[in-house]
């Protein structure tokens, strides 16, 4: 929870406001307390929407729908005024975390917990469907967990089953990944109670496995898989639960059980009155207890908090409550992270300091002990070298330090790392995280803190929507990489059909890469594809390879992991096939070369990372000689994959911080548009920070630029590094351009072939 802002009201409808629980494009949700002491979550509509009669009608319908639901497992409405100048709706405040937060922090729930969750939520839905309503947005973010069971919230798009939707024809209503096929096709107006049961099935599968059953990524891909693909229930080992989920996720609405039937079919005891959270794992129960304990620290009602620089900080008790309510009181004691290091890159190890004596820090959020340890370590080294380079300048306006936190590749730990960086006011920006799942989990914390986050190795096609746009994907996505893959394999006279083998062992990275390659082939070429998807753990790829060749595939692309790539190479070598073969860059590991042996020879890879003089053992890309020499001098080894990319984006951040400091020193004059030398050896065309509020660029008392100003500066920047030129599109802040690199397995090593073929204009 955040403190109230100067322009926030002090009271709404008899509630004294205590803080902000959240905000979005339509309104703000406050924590309020009545004169009798009852806490409530109060949704207040923004003035610009209050004057929109259609919007007011939808809000009125939300209040009416929520009032008609009578269930202990749905959060009740405690008050509302939909006709006032500032419409509002109050519900009972539940301090528990959402299901999505629990799974992100603690991982999938055990079978019993999922059974209890399903049984009680089915009762909530029965109460929704009884008066003829449909919720239409059953998802993990709309379920709160408490000691005695879950609570279903948010009836913002609920409506009567027979009512006409107040939406445009064909508009998808709901949350992709958790909505039924009949809504995914745009027929949301016709979705009935059966759709809620499908969404409940998606939610329970997510709770049991830690991932949505139809994957993640681009919305159109999610909708397509929801309509056409079978759900991914790998990891649901309990036969009864797996069978029940299969029925809930039936494509035909008529084949799904009713919510009331689920209550009787799930044979699991539920918590009784006053029960402890023994239906949940210990770490989840601890989260709930900490949230509840935070309520005991709630101070007496205070006046609206003014957040201007001249206002004194809240009292200690209030600060503690705000931290607990927002972060679940996660303890960050010794041993929480496997690696926490703060260095100043000085010969004697002293930390760098600004002119005012404070540390200005670049954070490294990396996997240093998990499956992507090599990539995380390479990125850490790249950041350190860029900081070395900046601190060695005689004209530097300040010094930088490096702070490294290890998430081990675990999404739950990634959240805690992000929260630690967000709390450290000396951290200017963070490079990382290393992996896709860790990045997705950490984004909310960075976005809430408006802390610039630049990842060079998380390549998802899309990420959850963010309010403050503090995240930059500084590497081509799986979709962008599919373009040079298609061009390399199909723009040749001897190839007309591409066989695409998607190995689920590679997770979402494999699915997104394979799906995008299959989708892009007819868009970029006159060729066709024959795609095949194999379940995770498939050990014999011979039949799949035979099927691909039997359908006249004269080129092959494998999307998966190193072990699966080796199996594909061996299976392909046992056939007469002589055409081109390529694997996803995730296969490019020593494990592939060792397991595939001679059959790896000739396989190619389109990779988002360059060879800066170390990956292939050859000279590498032009301009990387100084970087490679510095890397060998400091670390005693050649630079590995991803090191140059981390070096580049750190240089970009240092450049923009220096420009902001220089602009403030000169009294507001921004950087010019002429090319200038950059702190890490690249060149910049200059940038003028844009966006945000006029005060976003105002430096702090020690001269450090604000985070929001740095976000705006990075968004507007253009930076030429070793690996590519960095610029970001305005809408999604993804990397502009499709620069990628081509490698081939030759003689038991990976040989760098140069830049990958560019997409056709």
mmCIF file of C-alpha atoms in Angstrom, residues 47-304:
data_model
loop_
_atom_site.group_PDB
_atom_site.id
_atom_site.type_symbol
_atom_site.label_atom_id
_atom_site.label_comp_id
_atom_site.label_asym_id
_atom_site.label_seq_id
_atom_site.Cartn_x
_atom_site.Cartn_y
_atom_site.Cartn_z
ATOM 1 C CA UNK A 47 -13.507 12.407 -12.615
ATOM 2 C CA UNK A 48 -12.872 12.077 -16.351
ATOM 3 C CA UNK A 49 -14.814 8.789 -16.380
ATOM 4 C CA UNK A 50 -17.511 9.853 -13.940
ATOM 5 C CA UNK A 51 -18.955 12.116 -16.653
ATOM 6 C CA UNK A 52 -19.152 9.266 -19.161
ATOM 7 C CA UNK A 53 -22.704 7.933 -18.922
ATOM 8 C CA UNK A 54 -21.818 4.553 -20.427
ATOM 9 C CA UNK A 55 -18.995 4.140 -17.936
ATOM 10 C CA UNK A 56 -21.235 5.201 -15.059
ATOM 11 C CA UNK A 57 -23.809 2.641 -16.220
ATOM 12 C CA UNK A 58 -21.177 -0.098 -16.146
ATOM 13 C CA UNK A 59 -20.049 0.970 -12.680
ATOM 14 C CA UNK A 60 -23.659 1.020 -11.471
ATOM 15 C CA UNK A 61 -24.087 -2.501 -12.833
ATOM 16 C CA UNK A 62 -20.929 -3.639 -11.012
ATOM 17 C CA UNK A 63 -22.310 -2.417 -7.689
ATOM 18 C CA UNK A 64 -25.699 -4.026 -8.335
ATOM 19 C CA UNK A 65 -24.111 -7.323 -9.328
ATOM 20 C CA UNK A 66 -21.824 -7.447 -6.303
ATOM 21 C CA UNK A 67 -24.738 -6.719 -3.955
ATOM 22 C CA UNK A 68 -26.686 -9.673 -5.358
ATOM 23 C CA UNK A 69 -23.936 -12.167 -4.454
ATOM 24 C CA UNK A 70 -24.357 -13.645 -0.986
ATOM 25 C CA UNK A 71 -21.520 -16.018 -0.108
ATOM 26 C CA UNK A 72 -18.861 -16.194 2.609
ATOM 27 C CA UNK A 73 -16.384 -16.870 -0.221
ATOM 28 C CA UNK A 74 -17.106 -13.638 -2.126
ATOM 29 C CA UNK A 75 -16.093 -10.268 -0.698
ATOM 30 C CA UNK A 76 -19.309 -8.407 0.253
ATOM 31 C CA UNK A 77 -20.217 -4.846 -0.652
ATOM 32 C CA UNK A 78 -20.383 -2.583 2.413
ATOM 33 C CA UNK A 79 -21.476 0.628 0.721
ATOM 34 C CA UNK A 80 -21.697 2.470 -2.574
ATOM 35 C CA UNK A 81 -22.799 5.677 -4.230
ATOM 36 C CA UNK A 82 -22.910 5.305 -7.997
ATOM 37 C CA UNK A 83 -24.846 8.544 -8.556
ATOM 38 C CA UNK A 84 -22.605 11.054 -6.786
ATOM 39 C CA UNK A 85 -20.238 13.405 -8.577
ATOM 40 C CA UNK A 86 -17.434 11.029 -7.556
ATOM 41 C CA UNK A 87 -18.872 7.493 -7.767
ATOM 42 C CA UNK A 88 -17.465 4.937 -5.312
ATOM 43 C CA UNK A 89 -17.935 1.346 -4.216
ATOM 44 C CA UNK A 90 -16.744 -0.069 -0.877
ATOM 45 C CA UNK A 91 -16.190 -3.739 -0.075
ATOM 46 C CA UNK A 92 -14.937 -5.501 3.015
ATOM 47 C CA UNK A 93 -11.145 -5.250 3.193
ATOM 48 C CA UNK A 94 -9.374 -8.615 3.106
ATOM 49 C CA UNK A 95 -5.654 -8.296 3.993
ATOM 50 C CA UNK A 96 -4.692 -11.603 2.412
ATOM 51 C CA UNK A 97 -2.484 -11.861 -0.702
ATOM 52 C CA UNK A 98 -3.876 -12.709 -4.125
ATOM 53 C CA UNK A 99 -3.484 -16.195 -5.540
ATOM 54 C CA UNK A 100 -1.243 -14.816 -8.291
ATOM 55 C CA UNK A 101 1.051 -13.223 -5.702
ATOM 56 C CA UNK A 102 1.200 -16.442 -3.665
ATOM 57 C CA UNK A 103 2.109 -18.609 -6.658
ATOM 58 C CA UNK A 104 4.702 -16.074 -7.865
ATOM 59 C CA UNK A 105 6.378 -15.967 -4.445
ATOM 60 C CA UNK A 106 5.890 -19.506 -3.137
ATOM 61 C CA UNK A 107 5.319 -21.667 -6.199
ATOM 62 C CA UNK A 108 2.455 -24.086 -7.020
ATOM 63 C CA UNK A 109 0.083 -25.222 -4.281
ATOM 64 C CA UNK A 110 -0.159 -28.863 -3.131
ATOM 65 C CA UNK A 111 -3.100 -31.006 -4.243
ATOM 66 C CA UNK A 112 -5.135 -30.605 -1.047
ATOM 67 C CA UNK A 113 -4.851 -26.823 -1.219
ATOM 68 C CA UNK A 114 -6.046 -26.857 -4.824
ATOM 69 C CA UNK A 115 -8.995 -29.077 -3.890
ATOM 70 C CA UNK A 116 -10.042 -26.737 -1.075
ATOM 71 C CA UNK A 117 -9.579 -23.743 -3.341
ATOM 72 C CA UNK A 118 -11.737 -25.356 -6.035
ATOM 73 C CA UNK A 119 -14.495 -26.388 -3.667
ATOM 74 C CA UNK A 120 -14.880 -23.018 -1.982
ATOM 75 C CA UNK A 121 -14.600 -21.006 -5.188
ATOM 76 C CA UNK A 122 -17.224 -23.252 -6.744
ATOM 77 C CA UNK A 123 -19.499 -22.212 -3.873
ATOM 78 C CA UNK A 124 -18.718 -18.569 -4.589
ATOM 79 C CA UNK A 125 -19.598 -19.074 -8.247
ATOM 80 C CA UNK A 126 -22.773 -20.899 -7.304
ATOM 81 C CA UNK A 127 -23.760 -17.785 -5.381
ATOM 82 C CA UNK A 128 -22.906 -15.668 -8.434
ATOM 83 C CA UNK A 129 -24.867 -17.854 -10.842
ATOM 84 C CA UNK A 130 -27.866 -18.258 -8.527
ATOM 85 C CA UNK A 131 -29.313 -14.779 -9.154
ATOM 86 C CA UNK A 132 -28.539 -15.071 -12.869
ATOM 87 C CA UNK A 133 -25.117 -13.400 -12.928
ATOM 88 C CA UNK A 134 -21.862 -14.306 -14.705
ATOM 89 C CA UNK A 135 -18.556 -13.097 -13.223
ATOM 90 C CA UNK A 136 -16.564 -13.260 -16.516
ATOM 91 C CA UNK A 137 -13.173 -12.498 -14.960
ATOM 92 C CA UNK A 138 -12.280 -15.420 -12.696
ATOM 93 C CA UNK A 139 -8.486 -15.284 -12.492
ATOM 94 C CA UNK A 140 -5.718 -15.591 -9.839
ATOM 95 C CA UNK A 141 -5.550 -11.825 -9.349
ATOM 96 C CA UNK A 142 -9.230 -11.784 -8.382
ATOM 97 C CA UNK A 143 -8.892 -14.364 -5.604
ATOM 98 C CA UNK A 144 -7.623 -13.389 -2.153
ATOM 99 C CA UNK A 145 -6.367 -16.067 0.255
ATOM 100 C CA UNK A 146 -7.160 -16.017 3.977
ATOM 101 C CA UNK A 147 -6.715 -18.483 6.817
ATOM 102 C CA UNK A 148 -10.254 -19.804 6.502
ATOM 103 C CA UNK A 149 -10.444 -19.926 2.706
ATOM 104 C CA UNK A 150 -10.370 -17.884 -0.513
ATOM 105 C CA UNK A 151 -12.414 -14.804 -1.404
ATOM 106 C CA UNK A 152 -13.613 -13.990 -4.923
ATOM 107 C CA UNK A 153 -13.440 -10.279 -5.724
ATOM 108 C CA UNK A 154 -14.015 -7.761 -8.545
ATOM 109 C CA UNK A 155 -17.372 -7.841 -10.295
ATOM 110 C CA UNK A 156 -16.329 -5.065 -12.641
ATOM 111 C CA UNK A 157 -17.417 -6.904 -15.805
ATOM 112 C CA UNK A 158 -20.012 -9.201 -14.239
ATOM 113 C CA UNK A 159 -23.478 -9.029 -15.784
ATOM 114 C CA UNK A 160 -26.761 -10.805 -15.956
ATOM 115 C CA UNK A 161 -26.524 -13.903 -18.125
ATOM 116 C CA UNK A 162 -29.213 -12.602 -20.482
ATOM 117 C CA UNK A 163 -28.051 -8.964 -20.539
ATOM 118 C CA UNK A 164 -26.537 -7.184 -23.504
ATOM 119 C CA UNK A 165 -22.872 -6.413 -22.960
ATOM 120 C CA UNK A 166 -21.948 -2.735 -22.989
ATOM 121 C CA UNK A 167 -19.029 -3.400 -25.308
ATOM 122 C CA UNK A 168 -18.314 -3.183 -28.984
ATOM 123 C CA UNK A 169 -19.106 -6.195 -31.143
ATOM 124 C CA UNK A 170 -16.257 -8.678 -31.177
ATOM 125 C CA UNK A 171 -14.476 -7.207 -28.144
ATOM 126 C CA UNK A 172 -12.867 -9.844 -25.964
ATOM 127 C CA UNK A 173 -14.012 -9.323 -22.367
ATOM 128 C CA UNK A 174 -11.960 -10.922 -19.619
ATOM 129 C CA UNK A 175 -8.330 -11.878 -19.081
ATOM 130 C CA UNK A 176 -6.602 -13.851 -21.878
ATOM 131 C CA UNK A 177 -5.245 -17.108 -20.508
ATOM 132 C CA UNK A 178 -8.158 -17.438 -18.068
ATOM 133 C CA UNK A 179 -11.184 -16.967 -20.305
ATOM 134 C CA UNK A 180 -13.222 -19.643 -22.107
ATOM 135 C CA UNK A 181 -13.102 -20.329 -25.856
ATOM 136 C CA UNK A 182 -16.512 -18.743 -26.361
ATOM 137 C CA UNK A 183 -15.109 -15.458 -24.998
ATOM 138 C CA UNK A 184 -11.747 -15.870 -26.739
ATOM 139 C CA UNK A 185 -13.525 -15.847 -30.107
ATOM 140 C CA UNK A 186 -15.051 -12.458 -29.305
ATOM 141 C CA UNK A 187 -18.477 -13.875 -28.512
ATOM 142 C CA UNK A 188 -18.275 -12.518 -24.964
ATOM 143 C CA UNK A 189 -21.867 -11.330 -24.990
ATOM 144 C CA UNK A 190 -23.001 -14.933 -25.195
ATOM 145 C CA UNK A 191 -20.750 -16.367 -22.485
ATOM 146 C CA UNK A 192 -22.728 -17.925 -19.629
ATOM 147 C CA UNK A 193 -22.019 -19.570 -16.281
ATOM 148 C CA UNK A 194 -20.171 -22.344 -18.113
ATOM 149 C CA UNK A 195 -17.515 -19.780 -19.016
ATOM 150 C CA UNK A 196 -16.856 -19.086 -15.329
ATOM 151 C CA UNK A 197 -16.329 -22.826 -14.778
ATOM 152 C CA UNK A 198 -13.771 -22.898 -17.601
ATOM 153 C CA UNK A 199 -11.985 -19.906 -16.041
ATOM 154 C CA UNK A 200 -12.044 -21.672 -12.669
ATOM 155 C CA UNK A 201 -10.398 -24.672 -14.330
ATOM 156 C CA UNK A 202 -7.665 -22.397 -15.696
ATOM 157 C CA UNK A 203 -7.216 -20.855 -12.251
ATOM 158 C CA UNK A 204 -6.938 -24.240 -10.502
ATOM 159 C CA UNK A 205 -4.478 -25.496 -13.122
ATOM 160 C CA UNK A 206 -2.403 -22.372 -12.504
ATOM 161 C CA UNK A 207 -2.521 -22.977 -8.756
ATOM 162 C CA UNK A 208 -1.422 -26.606 -9.225
ATOM 163 C CA UNK A 209 1.363 -26.044 -11.765
ATOM 164 C CA UNK A 210 2.430 -22.412 -11.403
ATOM 165 C CA UNK A 211 1.552 -21.572 -15.023
ATOM 166 C CA UNK A 212 -1.612 -20.929 -17.045
ATOM 167 C CA UNK A 213 -2.761 -24.061 -18.923
ATOM 168 C CA UNK A 214 -2.615 -22.307 -22.290
ATOM 169 C CA UNK A 215 0.741 -20.644 -21.742
ATOM 170 C CA UNK A 216 1.568 -16.962 -21.806
ATOM 171 C CA UNK A 217 2.809 -14.402 -24.298
ATOM 172 C CA UNK A 218 1.091 -12.459 -27.063
ATOM 173 C CA UNK A 219 -2.668 -12.090 -26.644
ATOM 174 C CA UNK A 220 -3.490 -13.420 -30.105
ATOM 175 C CA UNK A 221 -1.386 -16.512 -29.465
ATOM 176 C CA UNK A 222 -3.102 -17.049 -26.112
ATOM 177 C CA UNK A 223 -6.549 -16.749 -27.653
ATOM 178 C CA UNK A 224 -5.635 -19.136 -30.468
ATOM 179 C CA UNK A 225 -4.339 -21.770 -28.051
ATOM 180 C CA UNK A 226 -7.402 -21.384 -25.825
ATOM 181 C CA UNK A 227 -9.683 -22.134 -28.770
ATOM 182 C CA UNK A 228 -7.641 -24.839 -30.531
ATOM 183 C CA UNK A 229 -5.074 -26.438 -28.182
ATOM 184 C CA UNK A 230 -5.460 -28.902 -25.357
ATOM 185 C CA UNK A 231 -4.522 -27.518 -21.922
ATOM 186 C CA UNK A 232 -1.049 -28.184 -20.574
ATOM 187 C CA UNK A 233 -1.676 -30.060 -17.316
ATOM 188 C CA UNK A 234 1.840 -31.455 -16.918
ATOM 189 C CA UNK A 235 2.627 -31.490 -13.216
ATOM 190 C CA UNK A 236 -0.930 -32.300 -12.105
ATOM 191 C CA UNK A 237 -0.192 -35.778 -10.778
ATOM 192 C CA UNK A 238 -3.404 -36.417 -8.812
ATOM 193 C CA UNK A 239 -5.719 -38.424 -11.155
ATOM 194 C CA UNK A 240 -8.944 -37.072 -9.666
ATOM 195 C CA UNK A 241 -7.806 -33.454 -9.923
ATOM 196 C CA UNK A 242 -6.500 -33.948 -13.453
ATOM 197 C CA UNK A 243 -9.811 -35.505 -14.565
ATOM 198 C CA UNK A 244 -11.814 -32.695 -12.969
ATOM 199 C CA UNK A 245 -9.687 -30.023 -14.620
ATOM 200 C CA UNK A 246 -10.099 -31.772 -17.956
ATOM 201 C CA UNK A 247 -13.876 -31.536 -17.621
ATOM 202 C CA UNK A 248 -13.820 -27.882 -16.553
ATOM 203 C CA UNK A 249 -11.593 -27.062 -19.531
ATOM 204 C CA UNK A 250 -13.767 -28.762 -22.133
ATOM 205 C CA UNK A 251 -14.073 -26.687 -25.308
ATOM 206 C CA UNK A 252 -17.809 -27.375 -25.457
ATOM 207 C CA UNK A 253 -19.603 -25.377 -22.735
ATOM 208 C CA UNK A 254 -22.280 -28.054 -22.444
ATOM 209 C CA UNK A 255 -19.657 -30.640 -21.458
ATOM 210 C CA UNK A 256 -18.516 -28.686 -18.392
ATOM 211 C CA UNK A 257 -19.934 -29.370 -14.929
ATOM 212 C CA UNK A 258 -21.969 -26.683 -13.187
ATOM 213 C CA UNK A 259 -20.356 -24.803 -10.315
ATOM 214 C CA UNK A 260 -22.800 -26.385 -7.852
ATOM 215 C CA UNK A 261 -21.810 -29.859 -9.068
ATOM 216 C CA UNK A 262 -18.131 -29.144 -8.416
ATOM 217 C CA UNK A 263 -18.868 -28.525 -4.746
ATOM 218 C CA UNK A 264 -20.251 -32.033 -4.321
ATOM 219 C CA UNK A 265 -17.665 -33.733 -6.548
ATOM 220 C CA UNK A 266 -14.570 -32.398 -4.772
ATOM 221 C CA UNK A 267 -14.105 -34.678 -1.778
ATOM 222 C CA UNK A 268 -12.020 -32.490 0.463
ATOM 223 C CA UNK A 269 -12.660 -31.117 3.931
ATOM 224 C CA UNK A 270 -12.754 -27.347 4.035
ATOM 225 C CA UNK A 271 -11.632 -25.059 6.868
ATOM 226 C CA UNK A 272 -14.215 -24.527 9.567
ATOM 227 C CA UNK A 273 -15.084 -21.360 11.435
ATOM 228 C CA UNK A 274 -12.017 -19.812 13.015
ATOM 229 C CA UNK A 275 -9.763 -22.398 11.403
ATOM 230 C CA UNK A 276 -6.077 -21.783 10.965
ATOM 231 C CA UNK A 277 -4.555 -21.805 7.498
ATOM 232 C CA UNK A 278 -3.666 -25.503 7.711
ATOM 233 C CA UNK A 279 -5.171 -26.011 4.246
ATOM 234 C CA UNK A 280 -2.220 -24.092 2.828
ATOM 235 C CA UNK A 281 1.557 -24.701 2.842
ATOM 236 C CA UNK A 282 3.516 -23.194 5.716
ATOM 237 C CA UNK A 283 5.124 -20.414 3.686
ATOM 238 C CA UNK A 284 1.752 -19.290 2.338
ATOM 239 C CA UNK A 285 0.198 -19.431 5.810
ATOM 240 C CA UNK A 286 3.077 -17.257 7.007
ATOM 241 C CA UNK A 287 2.352 -14.676 4.288
ATOM 242 C CA UNK A 288 -1.290 -14.544 5.355
ATOM 243 C CA UNK A 289 -0.361 -14.264 9.033
ATOM 244 C CA UNK A 290 2.054 -11.430 8.313
ATOM 245 C CA UNK A 291 -0.585 -9.535 6.351
ATOM 246 C CA UNK A 292 -3.056 -9.988 9.186
ATOM 247 C CA UNK A 293 -0.439 -9.005 11.785
ATOM 248 C CA UNK A 294 0.209 -5.841 9.826
ATOM 249 C CA UNK A 295 -3.314 -4.738 10.628
ATOM 250 C CA UNK A 296 -2.379 -4.678 14.316
ATOM 251 C CA UNK A 297 0.263 -2.064 13.469
ATOM 252 C CA UNK A 298 -2.309 0.193 11.847
ATOM 253 C CA UNK A 299 -2.001 3.586 13.553
ATOM 254 C CA UNK A 300 -4.707 5.945 14.578
ATOM 255 C CA UNK A 301 -6.397 7.748 11.713
ATOM 256 C CA UNK A 302 -4.189 10.559 10.445
ATOM 257 C CA UNK A 303 -4.641 13.466 8.107
ATOM 258 C CA UNK A 304 -3.925 12.973 4.430
#
